[in-house]
Coordinates of C-alpha atoms in Angstrom, one line a residue:
A70 CA 86.5 77.6 93.1
K71 CA 86.8 76.9 96.1
A72 CA 90.0 78.3 97.0
L73 CA 89.5 81.1 95.2
Q74 CA 86.1 81.9 97.8
G75 CA 88.7 81.4 100.9
Y76 CA 91.2 83.4 99.2
A77 CA 88.0 86.4 99.0
N78 CA 87.2 86.1 102.7
S79 CA 91.2 85.7 103.3
G80 CA 92.4 88.8 105.6
Q81 CA 95.0 89.0 102.5
V82 CA 92.0 90.0 100.1
L83 CA 90.4 92.7 102.6
E84 CA 94.3 94.5 103.3
E85 CA 93.5 95.1 99.2
A86 CA 90.6 97.4 100.0
E87 CA 91.6 100.7 101.0
Y88 CA 93.7 100.7 97.6
W89 CA 90.8 99.3 95.5
Q90 CA 88.5 102.3 97.0
A91 CA 91.3 104.8 96.8
V92 CA 91.7 104.2 93.1
E93 CA 87.1 104.5 92.5
R94 CA 86.9 107.6 94.5
V95 CA 89.3 109.1 91.6
E96 CA 87.0 111.1 89.6
V97 CA 88.6 111.4 85.9
K98 CA 87.3 114.0 83.1
P99 CA 85.5 111.8 80.6
L100 CA 86.8 110.9 77.4
R101 CA 86.4 113.8 74.8
K102 CA 84.0 113.1 71.7
D103 CA 84.6 113.9 68.3
S104 CA 81.0 114.3 67.6
E105 CA 77.9 113.0 69.3
V106 CA 77.6 108.8 69.1
G107 CA 75.0 108.2 66.6
A108 CA 73.3 105.2 65.8
G109 CA 76.4 103.2 66.8
L110 CA 76.3 101.3 63.2
M111 CA 79.5 100.5 61.5
K112 CA 78.6 102.3 58.5
D113 CA 79.1 105.2 60.8
G114 CA 82.7 104.2 62.4
R115 CA 85.8 104.9 61.3
H116 CA 89.3 102.5 61.0
V117 CA 92.8 104.3 61.6
S118 CA 95.4 101.6 60.9
L119 CA 99.4 102.0 62.2
T120 CA 102.1 99.6 61.5
L121 CA 105.4 99.0 62.8
T122 CA 108.2 97.3 60.6
E123 CA 110.0 94.8 61.6
E124 CA 112.5 96.0 62.4
Q125 CA 111.0 98.7 64.5
T126 CA 108.4 96.3 66.7
E127 CA 112.2 94.1 67.2
K128 CA 113.2 97.7 68.9
L129 CA 109.9 98.0 70.6
L130 CA 110.5 94.8 72.0
K131 CA 113.7 93.9 73.3
Q132 CA 115.7 97.5 73.3
V133 CA 113.6 100.4 74.6
N134 CA 112.7 98.8 77.8
K135 CA 116.6 98.3 79.3
A136 CA 116.9 101.5 79.8
Y137 CA 114.3 102.0 82.5
N138 CA 114.5 98.3 83.6
T139 CA 110.6 98.3 82.2
E140 CA 108.3 95.8 80.9
I141 CA 106.4 96.3 77.7
N142 CA 103.3 97.1 79.4
D143 CA 105.3 100.0 81.0
I144 CA 105.9 101.8 77.7
L145 CA 102.6 101.2 76.0
L146 CA 100.9 102.4 79.0
T147 CA 102.9 105.2 79.1
A148 CA 102.7 106.3 75.6
L149 CA 98.4 105.8 75.5
G150 CA 98.4 107.9 79.0
L151 CA 100.3 110.3 77.4
A152 CA 98.4 110.4 74.0
I153 CA 95.0 110.2 76.2
G154 CA 96.4 113.1 78.2
E155 CA 97.0 115.0 75.8
W156 CA 94.4 114.7 73.7
N157 CA 91.0 115.2 76.7
D158 CA 93.4 117.8 78.0
S159 CA 94.0 115.7 81.6
K160 CA 96.3 114.8 83.3
Q161 CA 95.2 111.5 84.2
A162 CA 93.9 108.4 82.6
A163 CA 91.5 105.8 83.7
I164 CA 92.0 102.2 82.3
E165 CA 90.7 98.6 82.5
L166 CA 93.7 96.3 82.7
E167 CA 93.2 92.6 81.8
G168 CA 95.3 89.9 83.7
H169 CA 95.6 86.4 83.6
G170 CA 94.6 85.5 87.0
R171 CA 96.7 82.9 87.8
E172 CA 98.2 84.2 90.7
E173 CA 98.9 82.3 93.4
I174 CA 96.0 82.1 95.7
G175 CA 96.9 79.5 98.1
H176 CA 99.2 76.8 98.4
E177 CA 96.3 74.0 98.8
V178 CA 95.6 74.9 95.1
D179 CA 97.9 73.5 91.9
I180 CA 97.0 75.3 88.6
S181 CA 99.9 73.9 86.5
R182 CA 97.7 71.3 85.1
T183 CA 95.2 73.7 84.0
V184 CA 95.4 75.3 80.8
G185 CA 94.4 79.2 80.0
W186 CA 93.5 82.3 81.6
F187 CA 91.3 82.9 84.7
T188 CA 91.2 86.5 83.9
T189 CA 90.8 89.7 85.9
Q190 CA 89.8 92.8 85.3
Y191 CA 90.9 96.0 87.4
P192 CA 90.7 99.9 87.3
V193 CA 94.4 102.0 86.8
I194 CA 94.2 105.3 87.3
L195 CA 97.7 106.6 85.0
E196 CA 98.7 110.0 85.9
M197 CA 100.4 111.6 83.7
E198 CA 102.0 115.0 83.0
Q199 CA 102.9 116.7 79.9
S200 CA 105.1 118.5 81.0
R201 CA 107.4 116.3 82.5
E202 CA 110.5 114.6 80.5
L203 CA 109.1 111.3 79.0
S204 CA 111.8 109.2 81.3
Y205 CA 110.0 110.7 84.1
Q206 CA 106.8 109.2 83.1
I207 CA 107.7 106.1 82.1
K208 CA 109.4 105.4 85.6
T209 CA 106.7 106.7 87.3
V210 CA 103.9 104.5 85.1
K211 CA 106.3 102.0 86.0
E212 CA 106.5 102.6 89.6
H213 CA 102.4 102.7 89.7
L214 CA 102.1 99.4 87.8
R215 CA 104.5 97.5 90.5
R216 CA 102.4 99.0 93.6
I217 CA 98.7 97.1 92.3
P218 CA 98.4 94.9 94.8
N219 CA 99.2 91.4 93.9
K220 CA 98.6 92.1 90.2
G221 CA 95.0 93.5 90.8
I222 CA 93.7 89.4 91.4
G223 CA 91.5 90.8 94.7
Y224 CA 89.7 93.7 93.1
G225 CA 86.9 91.7 91.4
L226 CA 86.9 89.5 94.5
L227 CA 86.0 92.8 96.2
K228 CA 83.7 94.6 94.1
Y229 CA 81.8 91.6 93.6
G230 CA 82.8 88.6 95.8
R231 CA 82.6 91.0 99.1
Q232 CA 80.8 93.6 97.6
L233 CA 82.7 96.0 99.6
L234 CA 83.8 98.2 96.8
K235 CA 81.5 100.9 94.5
G236 CA 79.0 99.2 92.9
G237 CA 78.5 96.4 95.5
H238 CA 75.7 96.1 98.2
G239 CA 78.2 96.1 101.4
S240 CA 79.2 100.2 100.9

């Protein structure tokens, strides 16, 4: 906790502030609704399920990513962004990603003997152009995800610890 607090007050996290402020300034079209929300009861919900075969799963996890040297998240987020964009008639999709939060925040901290996730959550704006080739979309999402500073760990520190982002008291 002390190391995290020290990292939150470091210049390295402050360098991320401009990036995260720009993300928070983006106005994204709200998701379309099929109908007005009722009481939010389970009986009012629908369940949609899709199951991949073992062969499809194997291809998705081990072959799809080879063409553009991507990770599975790049492929899945591209598909999600395209689906949301088409459904919502929008070129942008706002999502929140979650990471394990085990990024290195200082050399004095050895987390090798800890178990589990520390968890980071951070917003991502997927820029999707329905008219572009799928290969373009995959590469764009991949490059966007690689530009996220330190895998998003600074977002929560800036927003809740230093309160420099929207919703915090420092802005």
